[in-house]
Amino acid sequence: MLFLKNGFTFIELLITMSVMAIVVAVALPNFSEQIKDSRSEALGEEFSSALNYARMEAVKRSSRVSVCASSNGADCSDDWTDGWIVFLDYANADNVAPVTELSGASFIIKRWGKAATSSEISVKSNGTDVNFVRFTSLGALARLNNPPTTVVIKARIQGCSGNKARQLTVGISGVVNVANIACSAIF
């Protein structure tokens, strides 16, 4: 057998490469799952931050402030995974569609871009899909329904595992509660 001074033999090199290949083959799928789980948690937490930010701005500005789905960062749309905006809302009443512009002036306070691919976000009030969440000047949830009901948001990345999805509940008082839910929950 050929031995190299201060080096490895060919057999030692093959054994080392085989062990490394086995370790990589075992670790890669788990790493991919961890990434999905982390992204799922982050999606829910980011949405929670946007809601709390909007509530804080409503109180600070003593005016209605809304969060709505937005595909272009300027107007409201129906798909929350396209992104969302927080804006000063000049709608005439709590239960009417939000107004992002008044007399040509935009009132966008903050924008969030498109969510990660394979994201799922569901926003419902009284079991019905909604494309905006409005806070009053007191920080309370605007009365979209009579009697007023909470808004329930579910967010996850497809393929996450365990309890890595998030359910956000905006109470009538405007407080946002965050709970872990199973990734297999129905959206």
C-alpha atoms as a PDB file:
ATOM      1  CA  MET A   1       0.000   0.000   0.000  1.00  0.00           C
ATOM      2  CA  LEU A   2       1.195   3.476  -0.785  1.00  0.00           C
ATOM      3  CA  PHE A   3       1.525   5.830   2.183  1.00  0.00           C
ATOM      4  CA  LEU A   4       2.081   9.508   1.828  1.00  0.00           C
ATOM      5  CA  LYS A   5       4.096  11.374   4.364  1.00  0.00           C
ATOM      6  CA  ASN A   6       1.807  13.766   6.318  1.00  0.00           C
ATOM      7  CA  GLY A   7      -1.172  12.966   4.070  1.00  0.00           C
ATOM      8  CA  PHE A   8      -4.144  10.676   3.569  1.00  0.00           C
ATOM      9  CA  THR A   9      -4.353   7.405   1.758  1.00  0.00           C
ATOM     10  CA  PHE A  10      -6.820   6.979  -1.041  1.00  0.00           C
ATOM     11  CA  ILE A  11      -8.966   4.662   1.103  1.00  0.00           C
ATOM     12  CA  GLU A  12      -9.082   7.153   3.977  1.00  0.00           C
ATOM     13  CA  LEU A  13     -10.193   9.837   1.559  1.00  0.00           C
ATOM     14  CA  LEU A  14     -12.968   7.611   0.132  1.00  0.00           C
ATOM     15  CA  ILE A  15     -14.236   6.714   3.612  1.00  0.00           C
ATOM     16  CA  THR A  16     -14.287  10.374   4.667  1.00  0.00           C
ATOM     17  CA  MET A  17     -16.183  11.408   1.529  1.00  0.00           C
ATOM     18  CA  SER A  18     -18.707   8.572   2.039  1.00  0.00           C
ATOM     19  CA  VAL A  19     -19.390   9.630   5.628  1.00  0.00           C
ATOM     20  CA  MET A  20     -19.825  13.258   4.533  1.00  0.00           C
ATOM     21  CA  ALA A  21     -22.266  12.220   1.786  1.00  0.00           C
ATOM     22  CA  ILE A  22     -24.375  10.289   4.309  1.00  0.00           C
ATOM     23  CA  VAL A  23     -24.429  13.220   6.760  1.00  0.00           C
ATOM     24  CA  VAL A  24     -25.468  15.651   4.020  1.00  0.00           C
ATOM     25  CA  ALA A  25     -28.195  13.290   2.747  1.00  0.00           C
ATOM     26  CA  VAL A  26     -29.684  13.032   6.251  1.00  0.00           C
ATOM     27  CA  ALA A  27     -29.347  16.719   7.199  1.00  0.00           C
ATOM     28  CA  LEU A  28     -30.599  18.418   4.013  1.00  0.00           C
ATOM     29  CA  PRO A  29     -34.304  17.448   4.244  1.00  0.00           C
ATOM     30  CA  ASN A  30     -34.428  18.501   7.918  1.00  0.00           C
ATOM     31  CA  PHE A  31     -32.767  21.802   7.102  1.00  0.00           C
ATOM     32  CA  SER A  32     -35.318  22.504   4.345  1.00  0.00           C
ATOM     33  CA  GLU A  33     -38.167  21.782   6.769  1.00  0.00           C
ATOM     34  CA  GLN A  34     -36.640  24.114   9.359  1.00  0.00           C
ATOM     35  CA  ILE A  35     -36.459  26.910   6.799  1.00  0.00           C
ATOM     36  CA  LYS A  36     -40.176  26.494   5.946  1.00  0.00           C
ATOM     37  CA  ASP A  37     -41.081  26.454   9.643  1.00  0.00           C
ATOM     38  CA  SER A  38     -39.056  29.624  10.317  1.00  0.00           C
ATOM     39  CA  ARG A  39     -40.582  31.418   7.340  1.00  0.00           C
ATOM     40  CA  SER A  40     -44.060  30.412   8.486  1.00  0.00           C
ATOM     41  CA  GLU A  41     -43.465  31.822  11.960  1.00  0.00           C
ATOM     42  CA  ALA A  42     -41.963  34.998  10.497  1.00  0.00           C
ATOM     43  CA  LEU A  43     -44.946  35.554   8.187  1.00  0.00           C
ATOM     44  CA  GLY A  44     -47.374  35.504  11.114  1.00  0.00           C
ATOM     45  CA  GLU A  45     -45.177  37.724  13.259  1.00  0.00           C
ATOM     46  CA  GLU A  46     -44.710  40.244  10.437  1.00  0.00           C
ATOM     47  CA  PHE A  47     -48.472  40.479   9.936  1.00  0.00           C
ATOM     48  CA  SER A  48     -48.922  40.934  13.688  1.00  0.00           C
ATOM     49  CA  SER A  49     -46.399  43.774  13.595  1.00  0.00           C
ATOM     50  CA  ALA A  50     -48.313  45.487  10.788  1.00  0.00           C
ATOM     51  CA  LEU A  51     -51.575  45.292  12.744  1.00  0.00           C
ATOM     52  CA  ASN A  52     -50.000  46.644  15.924  1.00  0.00           C
ATOM     53  CA  TYR A  53     -48.305  49.399  13.926  1.00  0.00           C
ATOM     54  CA  ALA A  54     -51.631  50.422  12.358  1.00  0.00           C
ATOM     55  CA  ARG A  55     -53.333  50.485  15.762  1.00  0.00           C
ATOM     56  CA  MET A  56     -50.544  52.619  17.222  1.00  0.00           C
ATOM     57  CA  GLU A  57     -50.750  55.054  14.285  1.00  0.00           C
ATOM     58  CA  ALA A  58     -54.545  55.328  14.687  1.00  0.00           C
ATOM     59  CA  VAL A  59     -54.147  56.382  18.312  1.00  0.00           C
ATOM     60  CA  LYS A  60     -51.179  58.663  17.581  1.00  0.00           C
ATOM     61  CA  ARG A  61     -52.965  60.451  14.725  1.00  0.00           C
ATOM     62  CA  SER A  62     -56.457  60.386  16.336  1.00  0.00           C
ATOM     63  CA  SER A  63     -57.869  59.114  13.073  1.00  0.00           C
ATOM     64  CA  ARG A  64     -58.934  55.909  11.345  1.00  0.00           C
ATOM     65  CA  VAL A  65     -55.989  53.860  10.131  1.00  0.00           C
ATOM     66  CA  SER A  66     -56.389  50.688   8.078  1.00  0.00           C
ATOM     67  CA  VAL A  67     -54.342  47.748   6.889  1.00  0.00           C
ATOM     68  CA  CYS A  68     -55.346  46.300   3.536  1.00  0.00           C
ATOM     69  CA  ALA A  69     -54.113  43.803   0.981  1.00  0.00           C
ATOM     70  CA  SER A  70     -52.245  45.605  -1.786  1.00  0.00           C
ATOM     71  CA  SER A  71     -50.637  44.326  -4.959  1.00  0.00           C
ATOM     72  CA  ASN A  72     -49.157  47.690  -5.994  1.00  0.00           C
ATOM     73  CA  GLY A  73     -48.419  49.372  -2.647  1.00  0.00           C
ATOM     74  CA  ALA A  74     -50.934  52.153  -3.341  1.00  0.00           C
ATOM     75  CA  ASP A  75     -54.442  50.666  -3.591  1.00  0.00           C
ATOM     76  CA  CYS A  76     -56.307  47.880  -1.830  1.00  0.00           C
ATOM     77  CA  SER A  77     -56.696  44.484  -3.511  1.00  0.00           C
ATOM     78  CA  ASP A  78     -58.018  41.069  -2.495  1.00  0.00           C
ATOM     79  CA  ASP A  79     -54.875  38.925  -2.158  1.00  0.00           C
ATOM     80  CA  TRP A  80     -52.961  39.385   1.102  1.00  0.00           C
ATOM     81  CA  THR A  81     -49.984  37.404  -0.217  1.00  0.00           C
ATOM     82  CA  ASP A  82     -49.329  40.240  -2.716  1.00  0.00           C
ATOM     83  CA  GLY A  83     -48.402  42.495   0.192  1.00  0.00           C
ATOM     84  CA  TRP A  84     -50.227  44.975   2.380  1.00  0.00           C
ATOM     85  CA  ILE A  85     -50.235  48.647   3.300  1.00  0.00           C
ATOM     86  CA  VAL A  86     -51.005  50.713   6.380  1.00  0.00           C
ATOM     87  CA  PHE A  87     -52.677  54.023   5.573  1.00  0.00           C
ATOM     88  CA  LEU A  88     -54.644  56.944   6.994  1.00  0.00           C
ATOM     89  CA  ASP A  89     -58.214  56.017   6.084  1.00  0.00           C
ATOM     90  CA  TYR A  90     -60.689  58.745   5.149  1.00  0.00           C
ATOM     91  CA  ALA A  91     -63.715  56.492   4.653  1.00  0.00           C
ATOM     92  CA  ASN A  92     -67.060  58.023   5.693  1.00  0.00           C
ATOM     93  CA  ALA A  93     -67.980  55.162   8.049  1.00  0.00           C
ATOM     94  CA  ASP A  94     -66.427  52.171   9.786  1.00  0.00           C
ATOM     95  CA  ASN A  95     -68.131  49.578   7.589  1.00  0.00           C
ATOM     96  CA  VAL A  96     -67.465  51.040   4.100  1.00  0.00           C
ATOM     97  CA  ALA A  97     -64.560  50.347   1.755  1.00  0.00           C
ATOM     98  CA  PRO A  98     -61.270  52.012   2.712  1.00  0.00           C
ATOM     99  CA  VAL A  99     -60.089  55.222   1.037  1.00  0.00           C
ATOM    100  CA  THR A 100     -56.344  55.342   0.337  1.00  0.00           C
ATOM    101  CA  GLU A 101     -56.440  58.649  -1.567  1.00  0.00           C
ATOM    102  CA  LEU A 102     -58.381  61.849  -1.100  1.00  0.00           C
ATOM    103  CA  SER A 103     -58.281  64.653  -3.671  1.00  0.00           C
ATOM    104  CA  GLY A 104     -55.244  63.072  -5.326  1.00  0.00           C
ATOM    105  CA  ALA A 105     -53.201  62.938  -2.093  1.00  0.00           C
ATOM    106  CA  SER A 106     -52.020  59.521  -0.947  1.00  0.00           C
ATOM    107  CA  PHE A 107     -52.105  58.666   2.739  1.00  0.00           C
ATOM    108  CA  ILE A 108     -49.917  55.549   2.745  1.00  0.00           C
ATOM    109  CA  ILE A 109     -47.965  55.313   6.000  1.00  0.00           C
ATOM    110  CA  LYS A 110     -46.063  52.062   5.423  1.00  0.00           C
ATOM    111  CA  ARG A 111     -45.831  49.328   2.754  1.00  0.00           C
ATOM    112  CA  TRP A 112     -45.038  45.609   2.969  1.00  0.00           C
ATOM    113  CA  GLY A 113     -44.028  43.794  -0.194  1.00  0.00           C
ATOM    114  CA  LYS A 114     -45.099  40.455  -1.564  1.00  0.00           C
ATOM    115  CA  ALA A 115     -44.995  37.612   0.934  1.00  0.00           C
ATOM    116  CA  ALA A 116     -42.734  34.609   0.385  1.00  0.00           C
ATOM    117  CA  THR A 117     -43.766  32.179  -2.317  1.00  0.00           C
ATOM    118  CA  SER A 118     -46.114  29.443  -1.130  1.00  0.00           C
ATOM    119  CA  SER A 119     -47.536  31.761   1.565  1.00  0.00           C
ATOM    120  CA  GLU A 120     -51.153  31.436   2.619  1.00  0.00           C
ATOM    121  CA  ILE A 121     -52.944  34.243   4.448  1.00  0.00           C
ATOM    122  CA  SER A 122     -56.614  34.174   5.383  1.00  0.00           C
ATOM    123  CA  VAL A 123     -58.348  37.240   6.887  1.00  0.00           C
ATOM    124  CA  LYS A 124     -61.950  36.796   8.015  1.00  0.00           C
ATOM    125  CA  SER A 125     -64.524  38.721   9.978  1.00  0.00           C
ATOM    126  CA  ASN A 126     -67.643  36.860  11.024  1.00  0.00           C
ATOM    127  CA  GLY A 127     -66.575  33.977   8.751  1.00  0.00           C
ATOM    128  CA  THR A 128     -66.393  36.190   5.647  1.00  0.00           C
ATOM    129  CA  ASP A 129     -63.175  37.091   3.810  1.00  0.00           C
ATOM    130  CA  VAL A 130     -62.163  40.744   4.236  1.00  0.00           C
ATOM    131  CA  ASN A 131     -59.455  42.720   2.456  1.00  0.00           C
ATOM    132  CA  PHE A 132     -58.916  45.364   5.149  1.00  0.00           C
ATOM    133  CA  VAL A 133     -58.713  45.780   8.910  1.00  0.00           C
ATOM    134  CA  ARG A 134     -59.594  49.234  10.251  1.00  0.00           C
ATOM    135  CA  PHE A 135     -58.748  50.770  13.628  1.00  0.00           C
ATOM    136  CA  THR A 136     -60.567  53.774  15.107  1.00  0.00           C
ATOM    137  CA  SER A 137     -58.892  56.821  16.616  1.00  0.00           C
ATOM    138  CA  LEU A 138     -59.129  55.105  20.022  1.00  0.00           C
ATOM    139  CA  GLY A 139     -57.249  52.029  18.766  1.00  0.00           C
ATOM    140  CA  ALA A 140     -60.360  49.850  18.757  1.00  0.00           C
ATOM    141  CA  LEU A 141     -61.346  47.608  15.884  1.00  0.00           C
ATOM    142  CA  ALA A 142     -63.775  49.439  13.605  1.00  0.00           C
ATOM    143  CA  ARG A 143     -67.274  47.992  13.565  1.00  0.00           C
ATOM    144  CA  LEU A 144     -67.516  46.227  10.228  1.00  0.00           C
ATOM    145  CA  ASN A 145     -70.494  44.154  11.383  1.00  0.00           C
ATOM    146  CA  ASN A 146     -73.385  44.707  13.731  1.00  0.00           C
ATOM    147  CA  PRO A 147     -72.904  43.406  16.366  1.00  0.00           C
ATOM    148  CA  PRO A 148     -69.144  43.933  16.126  1.00  0.00           C
ATOM    149  CA  THR A 149     -67.023  40.807  15.697  1.00  0.00           C
ATOM    150  CA  THR A 150     -63.340  39.998  15.872  1.00  0.00           C
ATOM    151  CA  VAL A 151     -61.083  39.588  12.861  1.00  0.00           C
ATOM    152  CA  VAL A 152     -59.232  36.262  12.581  1.00  0.00           C
ATOM    153  CA  ILE A 153     -56.088  36.004  10.478  1.00  0.00           C
ATOM    154  CA  LYS A 154     -54.293  32.743   9.707  1.00  0.00           C
ATOM    155  CA  ALA A 155     -50.857  32.726   8.126  1.00  0.00           C
ATOM    156  CA  ARG A 156     -48.480  29.938   7.080  1.00  0.00           C
ATOM    157  CA  ILE A 157     -46.009  28.754   4.485  1.00  0.00           C
ATOM    158  CA  GLN A 158     -47.160  25.638   2.624  1.00  0.00           C
ATOM    159  CA  GLY A 159     -45.227  22.606   3.757  1.00  0.00           C
ATOM    160  CA  CYS A 160     -44.499  23.825   7.270  1.00  0.00           C
ATOM    161  CA  SER A 161     -44.786  21.273  10.059  1.00  0.00           C
ATOM    162  CA  GLY A 162     -46.017  21.116  13.622  1.00  0.00           C
ATOM    163  CA  ASN A 163     -47.495  24.243  15.192  1.00  0.00           C
ATOM    164  CA  LYS A 164     -45.559  26.764  13.102  1.00  0.00           C
ATOM    165  CA  ALA A 165     -48.592  28.470  11.515  1.00  0.00           C
ATOM    166  CA  ARG A 166     -49.981  31.563  13.240  1.00  0.00           C
ATOM    167  CA  GLN A 167     -53.519  32.649  14.091  1.00  0.00           C
ATOM    168  CA  LEU A 168     -53.930  36.324  14.879  1.00  0.00           C
ATOM    169  CA  THR A 169     -57.133  37.482  16.513  1.00  0.00           C
ATOM    170  CA  VAL A 170     -57.934  41.190  16.553  1.00  0.00           C
ATOM    171  CA  GLY A 171     -60.411  41.740  19.361  1.00  0.00           C
ATOM    172  CA  ILE A 172     -63.074  44.419  19.422  1.00  0.00           C
ATOM    173  CA  SER A 173     -60.822  46.482  21.686  1.00  0.00           C
ATOM    174  CA  GLY A 174     -58.126  46.341  18.952  1.00  0.00           C
ATOM    175  CA  VAL A 175     -55.739  44.094  20.876  1.00  0.00           C
ATOM    176  CA  VAL A 176     -53.929  41.594  18.636  1.00  0.00           C
ATOM    177  CA  ASN A 177     -53.473  38.099  20.085  1.00  0.00           C
ATOM    178  CA  VAL A 178     -51.050  35.676  18.431  1.00  0.00           C
ATOM    179  CA  ALA A 179     -51.380  31.898  18.794  1.00  0.00           C
ATOM    180  CA  ASN A 180     -49.490  28.967  17.314  1.00  0.00           C
ATOM    181  CA  ILE A 181     -51.685  26.643  15.283  1.00  0.00           C
ATOM    182  CA  ALA A 182     -51.066  23.444  13.379  1.00  0.00           C
ATOM    183  CA  CYS A 183     -49.759  23.842   9.855  1.00  0.00           C
ATOM    184  CA  SER A 184     -52.417  21.341   8.821  1.00  0.00           C
ATOM    185  CA  ALA A 185     -55.241  23.649   9.998  1.00  0.00           C
ATOM    186  CA  ILE A 186     -57.865  24.564   7.419  1.00  0.00           C
ATOM    187  CA  PHE A 187     -57.445  28.035   5.996  1.00  0.00           C
END
